[in-house]
PDB file of C-alpha atoms and ligand atoms in Angstrom:
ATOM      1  CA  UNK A   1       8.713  61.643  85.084  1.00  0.00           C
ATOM      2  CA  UNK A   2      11.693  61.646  87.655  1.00  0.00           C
ATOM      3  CA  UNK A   3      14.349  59.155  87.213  1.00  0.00           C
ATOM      4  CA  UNK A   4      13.227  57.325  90.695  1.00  0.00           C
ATOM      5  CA  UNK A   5       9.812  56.916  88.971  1.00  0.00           C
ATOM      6  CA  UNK A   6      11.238  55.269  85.884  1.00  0.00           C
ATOM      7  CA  UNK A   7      13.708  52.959  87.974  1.00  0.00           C
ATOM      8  CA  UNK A   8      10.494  51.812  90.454  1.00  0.00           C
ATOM      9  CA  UNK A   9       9.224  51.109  86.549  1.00  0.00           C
ATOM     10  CA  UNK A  10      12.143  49.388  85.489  1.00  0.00           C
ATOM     11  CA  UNK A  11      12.507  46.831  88.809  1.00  0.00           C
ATOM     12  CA  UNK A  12       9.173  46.124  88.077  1.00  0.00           C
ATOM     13  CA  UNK A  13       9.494  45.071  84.888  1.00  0.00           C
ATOM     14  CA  UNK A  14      11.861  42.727  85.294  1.00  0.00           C
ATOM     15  CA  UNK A  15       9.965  41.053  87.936  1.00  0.00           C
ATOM     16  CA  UNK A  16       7.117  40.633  85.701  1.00  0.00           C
ATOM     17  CA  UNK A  17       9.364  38.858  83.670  1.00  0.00           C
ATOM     18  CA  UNK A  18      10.469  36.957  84.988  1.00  0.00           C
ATOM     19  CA  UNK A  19       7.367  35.555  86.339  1.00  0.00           C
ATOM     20  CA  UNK A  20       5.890  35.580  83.093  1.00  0.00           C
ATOM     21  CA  UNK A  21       8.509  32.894  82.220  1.00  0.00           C
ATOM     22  CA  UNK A  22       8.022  30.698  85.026  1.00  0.00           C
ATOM     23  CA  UNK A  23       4.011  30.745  84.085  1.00  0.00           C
ATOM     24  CA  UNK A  24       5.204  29.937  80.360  1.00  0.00           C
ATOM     25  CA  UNK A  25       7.799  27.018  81.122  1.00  0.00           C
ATOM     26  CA  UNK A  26       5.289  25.557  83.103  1.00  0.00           C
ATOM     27  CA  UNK A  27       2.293  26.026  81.112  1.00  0.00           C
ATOM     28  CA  UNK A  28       3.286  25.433  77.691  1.00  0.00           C
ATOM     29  CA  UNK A  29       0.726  22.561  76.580  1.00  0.00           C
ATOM     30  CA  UNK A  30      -1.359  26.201  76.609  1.00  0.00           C
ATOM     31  CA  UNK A  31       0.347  26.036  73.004  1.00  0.00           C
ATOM     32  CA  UNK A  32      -2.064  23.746  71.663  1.00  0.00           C
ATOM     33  CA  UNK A  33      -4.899  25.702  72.477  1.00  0.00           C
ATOM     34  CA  UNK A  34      -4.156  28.303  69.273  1.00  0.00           C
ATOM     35  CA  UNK A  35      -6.282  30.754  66.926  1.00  0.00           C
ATOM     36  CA  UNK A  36      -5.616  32.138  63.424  1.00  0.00           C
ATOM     37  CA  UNK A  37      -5.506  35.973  63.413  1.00  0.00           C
ATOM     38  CA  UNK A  38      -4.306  36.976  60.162  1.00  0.00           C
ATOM     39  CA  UNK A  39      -2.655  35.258  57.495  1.00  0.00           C
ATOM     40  CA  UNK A  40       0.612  32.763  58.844  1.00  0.00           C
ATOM     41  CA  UNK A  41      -0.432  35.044  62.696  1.00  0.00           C
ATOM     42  CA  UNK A  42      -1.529  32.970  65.254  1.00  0.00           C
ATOM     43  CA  UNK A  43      -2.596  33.425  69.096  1.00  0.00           C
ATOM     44  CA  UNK A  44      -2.431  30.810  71.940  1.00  0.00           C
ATOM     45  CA  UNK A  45      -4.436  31.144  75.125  1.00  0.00           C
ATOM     46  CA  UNK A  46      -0.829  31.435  77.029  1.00  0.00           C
ATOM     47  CA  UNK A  47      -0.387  35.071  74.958  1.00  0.00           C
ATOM     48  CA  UNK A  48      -3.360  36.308  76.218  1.00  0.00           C
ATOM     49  CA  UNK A  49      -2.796  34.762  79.714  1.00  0.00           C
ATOM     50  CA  UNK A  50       0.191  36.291  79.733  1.00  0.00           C
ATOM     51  CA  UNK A  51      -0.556  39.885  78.929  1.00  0.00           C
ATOM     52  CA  UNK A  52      -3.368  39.989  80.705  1.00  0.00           C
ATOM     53  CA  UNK A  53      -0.509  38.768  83.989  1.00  0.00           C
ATOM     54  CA  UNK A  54       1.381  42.128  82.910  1.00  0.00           C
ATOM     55  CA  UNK A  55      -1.542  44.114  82.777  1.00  0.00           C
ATOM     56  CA  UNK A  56      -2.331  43.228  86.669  1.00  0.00           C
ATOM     57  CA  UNK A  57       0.783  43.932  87.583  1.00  0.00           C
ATOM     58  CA  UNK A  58       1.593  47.284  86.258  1.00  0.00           C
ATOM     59  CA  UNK A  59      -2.432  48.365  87.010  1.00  0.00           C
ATOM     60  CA  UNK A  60      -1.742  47.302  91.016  1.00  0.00           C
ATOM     61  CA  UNK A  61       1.882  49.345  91.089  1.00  0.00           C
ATOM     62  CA  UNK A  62       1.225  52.188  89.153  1.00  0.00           C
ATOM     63  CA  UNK A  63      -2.750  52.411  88.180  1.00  0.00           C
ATOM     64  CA  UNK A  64      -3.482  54.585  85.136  1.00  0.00           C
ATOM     65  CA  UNK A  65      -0.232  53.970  83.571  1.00  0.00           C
ATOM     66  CA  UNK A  66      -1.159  53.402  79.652  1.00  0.00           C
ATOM     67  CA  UNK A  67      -0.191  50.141  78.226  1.00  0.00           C
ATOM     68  CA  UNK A  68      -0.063  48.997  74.797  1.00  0.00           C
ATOM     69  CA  UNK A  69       0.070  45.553  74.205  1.00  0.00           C
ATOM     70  CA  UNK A  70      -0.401  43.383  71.168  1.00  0.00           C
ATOM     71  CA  UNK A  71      -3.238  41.334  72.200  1.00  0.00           C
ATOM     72  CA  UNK A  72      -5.568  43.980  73.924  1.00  0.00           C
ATOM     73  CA  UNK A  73      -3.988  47.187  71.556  1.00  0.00           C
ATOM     74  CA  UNK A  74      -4.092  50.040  74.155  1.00  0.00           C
ATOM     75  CA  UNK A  75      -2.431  53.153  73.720  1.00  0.00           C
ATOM     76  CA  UNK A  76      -0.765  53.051  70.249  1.00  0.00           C
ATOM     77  CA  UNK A  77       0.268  57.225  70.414  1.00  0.00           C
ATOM     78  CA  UNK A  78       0.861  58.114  73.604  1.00  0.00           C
ATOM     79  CA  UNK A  79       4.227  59.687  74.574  1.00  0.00           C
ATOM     80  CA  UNK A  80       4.298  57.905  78.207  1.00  0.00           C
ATOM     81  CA  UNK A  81       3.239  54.162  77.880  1.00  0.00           C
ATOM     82  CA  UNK A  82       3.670  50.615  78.161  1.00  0.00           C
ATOM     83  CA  UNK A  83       4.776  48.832  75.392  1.00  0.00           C
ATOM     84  CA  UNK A  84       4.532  45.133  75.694  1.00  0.00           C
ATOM     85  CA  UNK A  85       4.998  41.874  73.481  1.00  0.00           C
ATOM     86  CA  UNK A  86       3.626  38.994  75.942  1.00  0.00           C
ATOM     87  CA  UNK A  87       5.178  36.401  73.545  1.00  0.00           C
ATOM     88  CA  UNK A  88       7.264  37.619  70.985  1.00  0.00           C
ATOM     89  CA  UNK A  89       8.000  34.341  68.901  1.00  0.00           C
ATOM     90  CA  UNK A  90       4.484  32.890  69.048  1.00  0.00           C
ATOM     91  CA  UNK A  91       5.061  30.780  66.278  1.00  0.00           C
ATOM     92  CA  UNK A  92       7.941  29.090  68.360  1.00  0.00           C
ATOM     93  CA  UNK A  93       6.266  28.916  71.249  1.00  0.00           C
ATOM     94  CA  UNK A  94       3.493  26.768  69.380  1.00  0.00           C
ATOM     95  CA  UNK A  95       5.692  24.209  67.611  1.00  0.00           C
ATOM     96  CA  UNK A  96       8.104  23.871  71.177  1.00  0.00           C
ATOM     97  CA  UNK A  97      11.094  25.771  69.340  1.00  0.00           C
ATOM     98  CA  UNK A  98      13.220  26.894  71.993  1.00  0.00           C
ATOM     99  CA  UNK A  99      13.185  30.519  70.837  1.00  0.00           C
ATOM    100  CA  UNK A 100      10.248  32.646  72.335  1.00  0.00           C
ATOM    101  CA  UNK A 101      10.225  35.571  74.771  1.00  0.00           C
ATOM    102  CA  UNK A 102       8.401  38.085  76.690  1.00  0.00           C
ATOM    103  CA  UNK A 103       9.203  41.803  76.047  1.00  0.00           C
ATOM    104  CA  UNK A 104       8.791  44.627  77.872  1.00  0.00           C
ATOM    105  CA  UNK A 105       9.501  48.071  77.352  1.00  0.00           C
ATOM    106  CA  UNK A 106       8.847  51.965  78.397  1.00  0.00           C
ATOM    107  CA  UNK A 107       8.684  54.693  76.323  1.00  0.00           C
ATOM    108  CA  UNK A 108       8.416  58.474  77.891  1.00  0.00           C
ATOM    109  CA  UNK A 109       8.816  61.516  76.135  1.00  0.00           C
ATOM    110  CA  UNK A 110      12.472  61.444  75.352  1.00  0.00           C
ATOM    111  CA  UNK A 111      11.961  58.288  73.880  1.00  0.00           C
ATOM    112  CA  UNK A 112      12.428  54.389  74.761  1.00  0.00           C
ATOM    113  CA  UNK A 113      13.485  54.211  78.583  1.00  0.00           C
ATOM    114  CA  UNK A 114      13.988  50.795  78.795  1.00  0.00           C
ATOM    115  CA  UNK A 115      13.753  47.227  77.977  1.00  0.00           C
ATOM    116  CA  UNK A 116      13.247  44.241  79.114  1.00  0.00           C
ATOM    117  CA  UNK A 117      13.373  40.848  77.600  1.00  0.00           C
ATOM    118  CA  UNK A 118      13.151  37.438  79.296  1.00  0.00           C
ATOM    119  CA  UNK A 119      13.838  34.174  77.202  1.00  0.00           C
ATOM    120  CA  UNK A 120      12.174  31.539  79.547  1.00  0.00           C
ATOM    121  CA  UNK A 121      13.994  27.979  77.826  1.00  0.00           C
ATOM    122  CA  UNK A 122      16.765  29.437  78.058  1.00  0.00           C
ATOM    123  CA  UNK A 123      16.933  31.050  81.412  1.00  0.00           C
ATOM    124  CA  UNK A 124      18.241  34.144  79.989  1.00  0.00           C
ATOM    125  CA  UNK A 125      17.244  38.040  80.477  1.00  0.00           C
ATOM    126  CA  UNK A 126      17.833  40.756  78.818  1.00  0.00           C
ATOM    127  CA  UNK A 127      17.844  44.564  80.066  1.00  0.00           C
ATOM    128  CA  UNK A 128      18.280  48.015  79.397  1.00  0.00           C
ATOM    129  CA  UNK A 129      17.846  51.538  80.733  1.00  0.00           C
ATOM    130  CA  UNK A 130      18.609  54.599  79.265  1.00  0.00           C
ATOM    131  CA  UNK A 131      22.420  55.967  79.572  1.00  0.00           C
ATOM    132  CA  UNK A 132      23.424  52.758  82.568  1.00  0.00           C
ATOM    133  CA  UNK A 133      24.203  49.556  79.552  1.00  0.00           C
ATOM    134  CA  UNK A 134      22.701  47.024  78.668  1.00  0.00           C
ATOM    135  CA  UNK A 135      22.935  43.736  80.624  1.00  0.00           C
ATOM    136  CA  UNK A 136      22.442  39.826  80.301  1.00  0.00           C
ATOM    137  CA  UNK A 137      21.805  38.003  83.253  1.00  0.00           C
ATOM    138  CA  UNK A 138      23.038  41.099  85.513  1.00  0.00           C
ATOM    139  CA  UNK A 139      26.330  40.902  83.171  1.00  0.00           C
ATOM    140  CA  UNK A 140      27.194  43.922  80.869  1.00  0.00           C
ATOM    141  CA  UNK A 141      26.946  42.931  77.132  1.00  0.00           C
ATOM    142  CA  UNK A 142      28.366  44.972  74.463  1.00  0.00           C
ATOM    143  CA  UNK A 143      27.712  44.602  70.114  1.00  0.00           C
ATOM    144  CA  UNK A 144      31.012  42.801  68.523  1.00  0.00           C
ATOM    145  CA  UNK A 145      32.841  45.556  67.528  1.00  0.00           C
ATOM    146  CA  UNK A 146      35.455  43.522  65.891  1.00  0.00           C
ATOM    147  CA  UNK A 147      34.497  45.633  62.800  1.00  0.00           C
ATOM    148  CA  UNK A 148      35.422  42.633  60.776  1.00  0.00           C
ATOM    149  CA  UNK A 149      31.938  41.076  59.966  1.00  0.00           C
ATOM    150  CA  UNK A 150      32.969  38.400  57.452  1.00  0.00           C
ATOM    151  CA  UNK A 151      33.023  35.230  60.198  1.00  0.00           C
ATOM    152  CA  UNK A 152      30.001  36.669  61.598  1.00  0.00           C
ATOM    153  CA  UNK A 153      25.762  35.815  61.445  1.00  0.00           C
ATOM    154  CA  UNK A 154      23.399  38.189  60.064  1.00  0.00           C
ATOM    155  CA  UNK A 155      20.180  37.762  61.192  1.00  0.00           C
ATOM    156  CA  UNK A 156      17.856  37.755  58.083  1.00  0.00           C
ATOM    157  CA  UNK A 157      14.244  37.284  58.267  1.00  0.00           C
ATOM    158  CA  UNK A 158      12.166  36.470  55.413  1.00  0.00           C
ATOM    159  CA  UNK A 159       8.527  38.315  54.809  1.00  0.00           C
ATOM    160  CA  UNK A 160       6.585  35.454  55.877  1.00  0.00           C
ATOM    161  CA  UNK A 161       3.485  37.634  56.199  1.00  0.00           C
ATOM    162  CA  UNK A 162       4.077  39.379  52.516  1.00  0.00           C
ATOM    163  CA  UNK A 163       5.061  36.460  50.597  1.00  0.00           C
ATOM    164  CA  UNK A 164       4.988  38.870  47.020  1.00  0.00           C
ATOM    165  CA  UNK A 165       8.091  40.567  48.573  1.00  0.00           C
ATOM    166  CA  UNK A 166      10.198  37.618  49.151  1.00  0.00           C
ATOM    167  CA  UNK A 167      12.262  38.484  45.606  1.00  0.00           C
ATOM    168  CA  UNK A 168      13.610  41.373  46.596  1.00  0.00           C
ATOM    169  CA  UNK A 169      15.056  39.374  50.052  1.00  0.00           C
ATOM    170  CA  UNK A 170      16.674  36.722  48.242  1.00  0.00           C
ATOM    171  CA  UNK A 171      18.405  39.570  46.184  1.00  0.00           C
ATOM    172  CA  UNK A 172      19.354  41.554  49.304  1.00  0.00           C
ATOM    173  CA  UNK A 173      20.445  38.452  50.994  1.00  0.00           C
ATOM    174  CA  UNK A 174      22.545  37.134  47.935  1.00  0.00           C
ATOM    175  CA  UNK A 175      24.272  40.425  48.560  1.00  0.00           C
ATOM    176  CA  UNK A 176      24.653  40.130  52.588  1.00  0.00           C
ATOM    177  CA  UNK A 177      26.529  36.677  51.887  1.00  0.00           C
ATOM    178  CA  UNK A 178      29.625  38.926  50.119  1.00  0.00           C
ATOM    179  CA  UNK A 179      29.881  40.559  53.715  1.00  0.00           C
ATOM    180  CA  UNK A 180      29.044  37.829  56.149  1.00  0.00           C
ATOM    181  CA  UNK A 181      29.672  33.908  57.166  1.00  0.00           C
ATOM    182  CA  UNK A 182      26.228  32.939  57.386  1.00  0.00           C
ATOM    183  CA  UNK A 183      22.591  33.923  57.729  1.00  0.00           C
ATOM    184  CA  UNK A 184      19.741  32.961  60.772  1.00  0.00           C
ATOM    185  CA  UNK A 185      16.158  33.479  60.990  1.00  0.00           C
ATOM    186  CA  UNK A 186      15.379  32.768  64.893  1.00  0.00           C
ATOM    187  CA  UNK A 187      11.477  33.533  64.741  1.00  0.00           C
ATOM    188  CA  UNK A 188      11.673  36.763  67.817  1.00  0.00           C
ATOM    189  CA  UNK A 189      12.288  39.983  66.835  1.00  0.00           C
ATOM    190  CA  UNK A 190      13.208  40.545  70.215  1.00  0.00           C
ATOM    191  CA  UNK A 191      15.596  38.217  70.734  1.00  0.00           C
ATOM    192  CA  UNK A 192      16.903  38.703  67.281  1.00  0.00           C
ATOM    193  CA  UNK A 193      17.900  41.980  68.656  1.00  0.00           C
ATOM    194  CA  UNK A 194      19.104  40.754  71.996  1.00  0.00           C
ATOM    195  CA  UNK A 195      21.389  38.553  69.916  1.00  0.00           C
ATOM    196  CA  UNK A 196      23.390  41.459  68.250  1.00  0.00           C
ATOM    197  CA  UNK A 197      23.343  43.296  71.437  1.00  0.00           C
ATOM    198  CA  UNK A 198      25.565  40.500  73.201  1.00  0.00           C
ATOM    199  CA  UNK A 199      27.479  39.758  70.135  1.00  0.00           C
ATOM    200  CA  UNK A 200      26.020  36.297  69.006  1.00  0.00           C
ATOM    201  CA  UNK A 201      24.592  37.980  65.884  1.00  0.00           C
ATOM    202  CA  UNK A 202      26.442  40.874  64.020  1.00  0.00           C
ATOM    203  CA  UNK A 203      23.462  42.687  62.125  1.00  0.00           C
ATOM    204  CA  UNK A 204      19.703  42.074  62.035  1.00  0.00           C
ATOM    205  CA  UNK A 205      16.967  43.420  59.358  1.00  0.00           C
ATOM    206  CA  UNK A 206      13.535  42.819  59.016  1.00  0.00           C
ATOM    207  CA  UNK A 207      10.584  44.548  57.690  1.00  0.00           C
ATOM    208  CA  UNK A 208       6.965  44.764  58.605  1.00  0.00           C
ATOM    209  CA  UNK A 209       7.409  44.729  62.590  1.00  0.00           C
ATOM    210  CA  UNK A 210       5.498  46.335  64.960  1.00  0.00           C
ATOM    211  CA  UNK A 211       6.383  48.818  67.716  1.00  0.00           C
ATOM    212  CA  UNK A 212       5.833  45.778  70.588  1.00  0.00           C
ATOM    213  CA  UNK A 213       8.470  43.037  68.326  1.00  0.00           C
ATOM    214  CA  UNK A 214      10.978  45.666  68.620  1.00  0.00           C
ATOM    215  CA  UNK A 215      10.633  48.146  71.503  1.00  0.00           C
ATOM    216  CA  UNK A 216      12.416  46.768  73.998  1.00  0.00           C
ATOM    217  CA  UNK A 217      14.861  45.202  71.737  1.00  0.00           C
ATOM    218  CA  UNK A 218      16.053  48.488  70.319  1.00  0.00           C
ATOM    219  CA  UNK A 219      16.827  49.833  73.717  1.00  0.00           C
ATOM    220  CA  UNK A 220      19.329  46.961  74.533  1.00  0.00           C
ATOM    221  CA  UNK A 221      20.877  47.045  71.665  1.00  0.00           C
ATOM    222  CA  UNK A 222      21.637  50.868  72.043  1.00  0.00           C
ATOM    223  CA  UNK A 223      22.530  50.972  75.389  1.00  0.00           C
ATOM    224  CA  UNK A 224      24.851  47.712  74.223  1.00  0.00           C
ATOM    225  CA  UNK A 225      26.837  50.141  71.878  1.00  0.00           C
ATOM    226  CA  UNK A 226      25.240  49.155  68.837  1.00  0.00           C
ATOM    227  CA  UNK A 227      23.097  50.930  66.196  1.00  0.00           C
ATOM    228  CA  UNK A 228      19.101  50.726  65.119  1.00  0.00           C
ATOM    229  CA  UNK A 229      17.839  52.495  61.932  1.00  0.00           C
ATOM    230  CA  UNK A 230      14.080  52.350  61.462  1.00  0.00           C
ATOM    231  CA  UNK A 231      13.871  52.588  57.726  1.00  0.00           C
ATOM    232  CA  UNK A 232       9.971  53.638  58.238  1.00  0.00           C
ATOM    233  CA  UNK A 233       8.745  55.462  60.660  1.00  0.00           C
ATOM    234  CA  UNK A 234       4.893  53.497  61.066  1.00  0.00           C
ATOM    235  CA  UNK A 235       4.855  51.760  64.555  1.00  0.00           C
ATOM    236  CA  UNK A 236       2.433  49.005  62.686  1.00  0.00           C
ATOM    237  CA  UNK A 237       5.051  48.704  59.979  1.00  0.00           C
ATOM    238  CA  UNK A 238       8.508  48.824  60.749  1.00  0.00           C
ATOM    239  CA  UNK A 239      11.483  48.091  58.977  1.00  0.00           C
ATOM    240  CA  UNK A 240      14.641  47.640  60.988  1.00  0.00           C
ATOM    241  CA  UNK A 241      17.973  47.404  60.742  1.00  0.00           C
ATOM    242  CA  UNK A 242      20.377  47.061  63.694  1.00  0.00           C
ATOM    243  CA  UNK A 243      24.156  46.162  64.095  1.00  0.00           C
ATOM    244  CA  UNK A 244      26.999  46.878  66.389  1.00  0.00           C
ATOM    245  CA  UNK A 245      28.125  50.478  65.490  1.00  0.00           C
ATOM    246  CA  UNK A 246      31.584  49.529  63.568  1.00  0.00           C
ATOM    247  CA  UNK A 247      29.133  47.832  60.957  1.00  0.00           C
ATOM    248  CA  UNK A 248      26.376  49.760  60.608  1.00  0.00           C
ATOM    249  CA  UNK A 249      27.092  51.645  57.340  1.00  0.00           C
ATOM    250  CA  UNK A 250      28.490  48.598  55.440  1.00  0.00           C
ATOM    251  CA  UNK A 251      25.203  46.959  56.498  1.00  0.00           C
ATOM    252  CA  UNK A 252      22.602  49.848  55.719  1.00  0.00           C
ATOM    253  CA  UNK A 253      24.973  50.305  51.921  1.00  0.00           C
ATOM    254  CA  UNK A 254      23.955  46.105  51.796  1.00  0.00           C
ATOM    255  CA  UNK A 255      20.433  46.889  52.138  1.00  0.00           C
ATOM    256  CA  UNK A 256      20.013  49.406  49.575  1.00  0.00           C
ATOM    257  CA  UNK A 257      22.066  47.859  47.145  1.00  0.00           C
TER     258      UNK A 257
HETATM  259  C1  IPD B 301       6.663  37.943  65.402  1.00  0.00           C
HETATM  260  C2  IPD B 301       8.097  37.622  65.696  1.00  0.00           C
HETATM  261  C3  IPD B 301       8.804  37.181  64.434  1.00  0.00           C
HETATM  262  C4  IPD B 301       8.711  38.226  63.380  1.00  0.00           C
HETATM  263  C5  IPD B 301       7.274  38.590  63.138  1.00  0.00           C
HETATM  264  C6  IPD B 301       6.616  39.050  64.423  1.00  0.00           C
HETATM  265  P1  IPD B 301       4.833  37.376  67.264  1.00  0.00           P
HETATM  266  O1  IPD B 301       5.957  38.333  66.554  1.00  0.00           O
HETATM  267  O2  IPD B 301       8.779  38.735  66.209  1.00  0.00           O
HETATM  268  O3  IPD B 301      10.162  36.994  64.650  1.00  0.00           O
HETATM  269  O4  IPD B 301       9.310  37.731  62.214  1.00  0.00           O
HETATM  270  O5  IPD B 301       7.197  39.590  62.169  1.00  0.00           O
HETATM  271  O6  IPD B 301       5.276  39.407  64.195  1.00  0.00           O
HETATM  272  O7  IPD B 301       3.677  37.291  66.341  1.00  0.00           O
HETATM  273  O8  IPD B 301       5.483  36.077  67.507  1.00  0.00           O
HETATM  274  O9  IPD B 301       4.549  38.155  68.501  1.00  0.00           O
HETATM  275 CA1   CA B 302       5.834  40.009  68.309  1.00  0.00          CA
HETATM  276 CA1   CA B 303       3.270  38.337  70.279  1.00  0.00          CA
END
């Protein structure tokens, strides 16, 4: 696809949104109204709202575009797609923690084009696109590249899904504390990532994700001057670890051990 085709994509994106955020801040008693999909996974009437919002919108700009989205699936292996995450942080979202987010991405056949990911309490938005940055608010953000990561966060999140794995994390982040100041779990993959790409948060790992938690996460921390490893290479099990660049071996020697 021509550039101009991915930039009309891109514009678009971020007006979706950013009107998906205005729909959730003022329809969030929708989080009451919630189901149990799989174990500790739930769905609230405002994530299916919501995608179904982005679906309309990209179907009435550019119709037969393939979207995959993690309420109505979609494409899962197409080259030129959709990727969306209409809440990432669902678990927030239901127990009014500030922390949830709508993400947005666009993957083509070089790879992720951009991102986009809109964190409606706090009136912040995160974007990408391939080879121009990565910006916060329409201001450039770049990884801390301090190199020196020991008054820094790591952003650690437990298995909460795979509860027979949660050992081997306690070991892993016993040895993160020798390299770090302190560790986070914020509940959004998305913004996890969006967090190391503006330098809040030094490294993130988790394992388990899906291709939607992390697509458009992974672009803005790139394009941010940071790093991503996917330690698997399954888009319905992921394991991720991204940092800015100047830490990214120390933190991928931490991992293994
Ligand atoms: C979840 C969030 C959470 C992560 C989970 C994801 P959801 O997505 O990204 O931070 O730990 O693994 O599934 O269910 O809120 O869209
Ligand atoms: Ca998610
Ligand atoms: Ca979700």
């Amino acid at each position: 696809m021509a550039e101009g085709g991915l930039h009309s994509r891109f514009r678009l994106a971020r007006e979706i949104a950013e009107e998906a955020s205005s729909f959730l801040l003022s329809h969030e008693s929708l989080r009451l109204s919630t189901r149990t999909k799989a174990e500790n996974d739930y769905v609230t009437e405002a994530d299916r709202a919501v995608e179904g919002m982005i679906r309309q919108s990209i179907g009435r700009a550019f119709p037969g575009d393939p979207v995959y989205g993690e309420e109505f699936g979609g494409d899962t292996g197409g080259r030129s797609r959709w990727i969306i995450d209409p809440i990432d942080g669902t678990v927030n979202f239901m127990t009014s923690f500030p922390d949830y987010t709508v993400s947005i991405a666009y993957e083509d056949e070089h790879g992720l084009a951009f991102g986009v990911v809109a964190v409606p309490r706090q009136h912040e938005v995160f974007s990408a696109f391939r080879g121009e940055g990565a910006f916060l608010n329409g201001s450039q953000i770049h990884t801390d590249e301090s190199g020196d990561t020991s008054r820094t966060l790591a952003l650690l999140v437990p298995p909460h899904r795979h509860h027979e794995m949660l050992d081997g994390y306690i070991v892993r982040m016993r040895r993160f504390y020798e390299i770090i100041s302190d560790v986070r779990s914020i509940g959004s993959a998305a913004l996890s990532l969006c967090y190391v790409a503006c330098g809040r948060a030094s490294m993130y790992y988790e394992t388990a994700l899906h291709i939607y938690d992390c697509a458009a996460g992974i672009v803005i921390v790139r394009e941010a001057g940071g790093m991503v490893t996917l330690l698997s290479d399954d888009e319905a099990w992921l394991d991720i670890a991204a940092s800015s660049a100047a830490a990214h071996r120390k933190m991928l020697e931490t991992i293994d051990g």
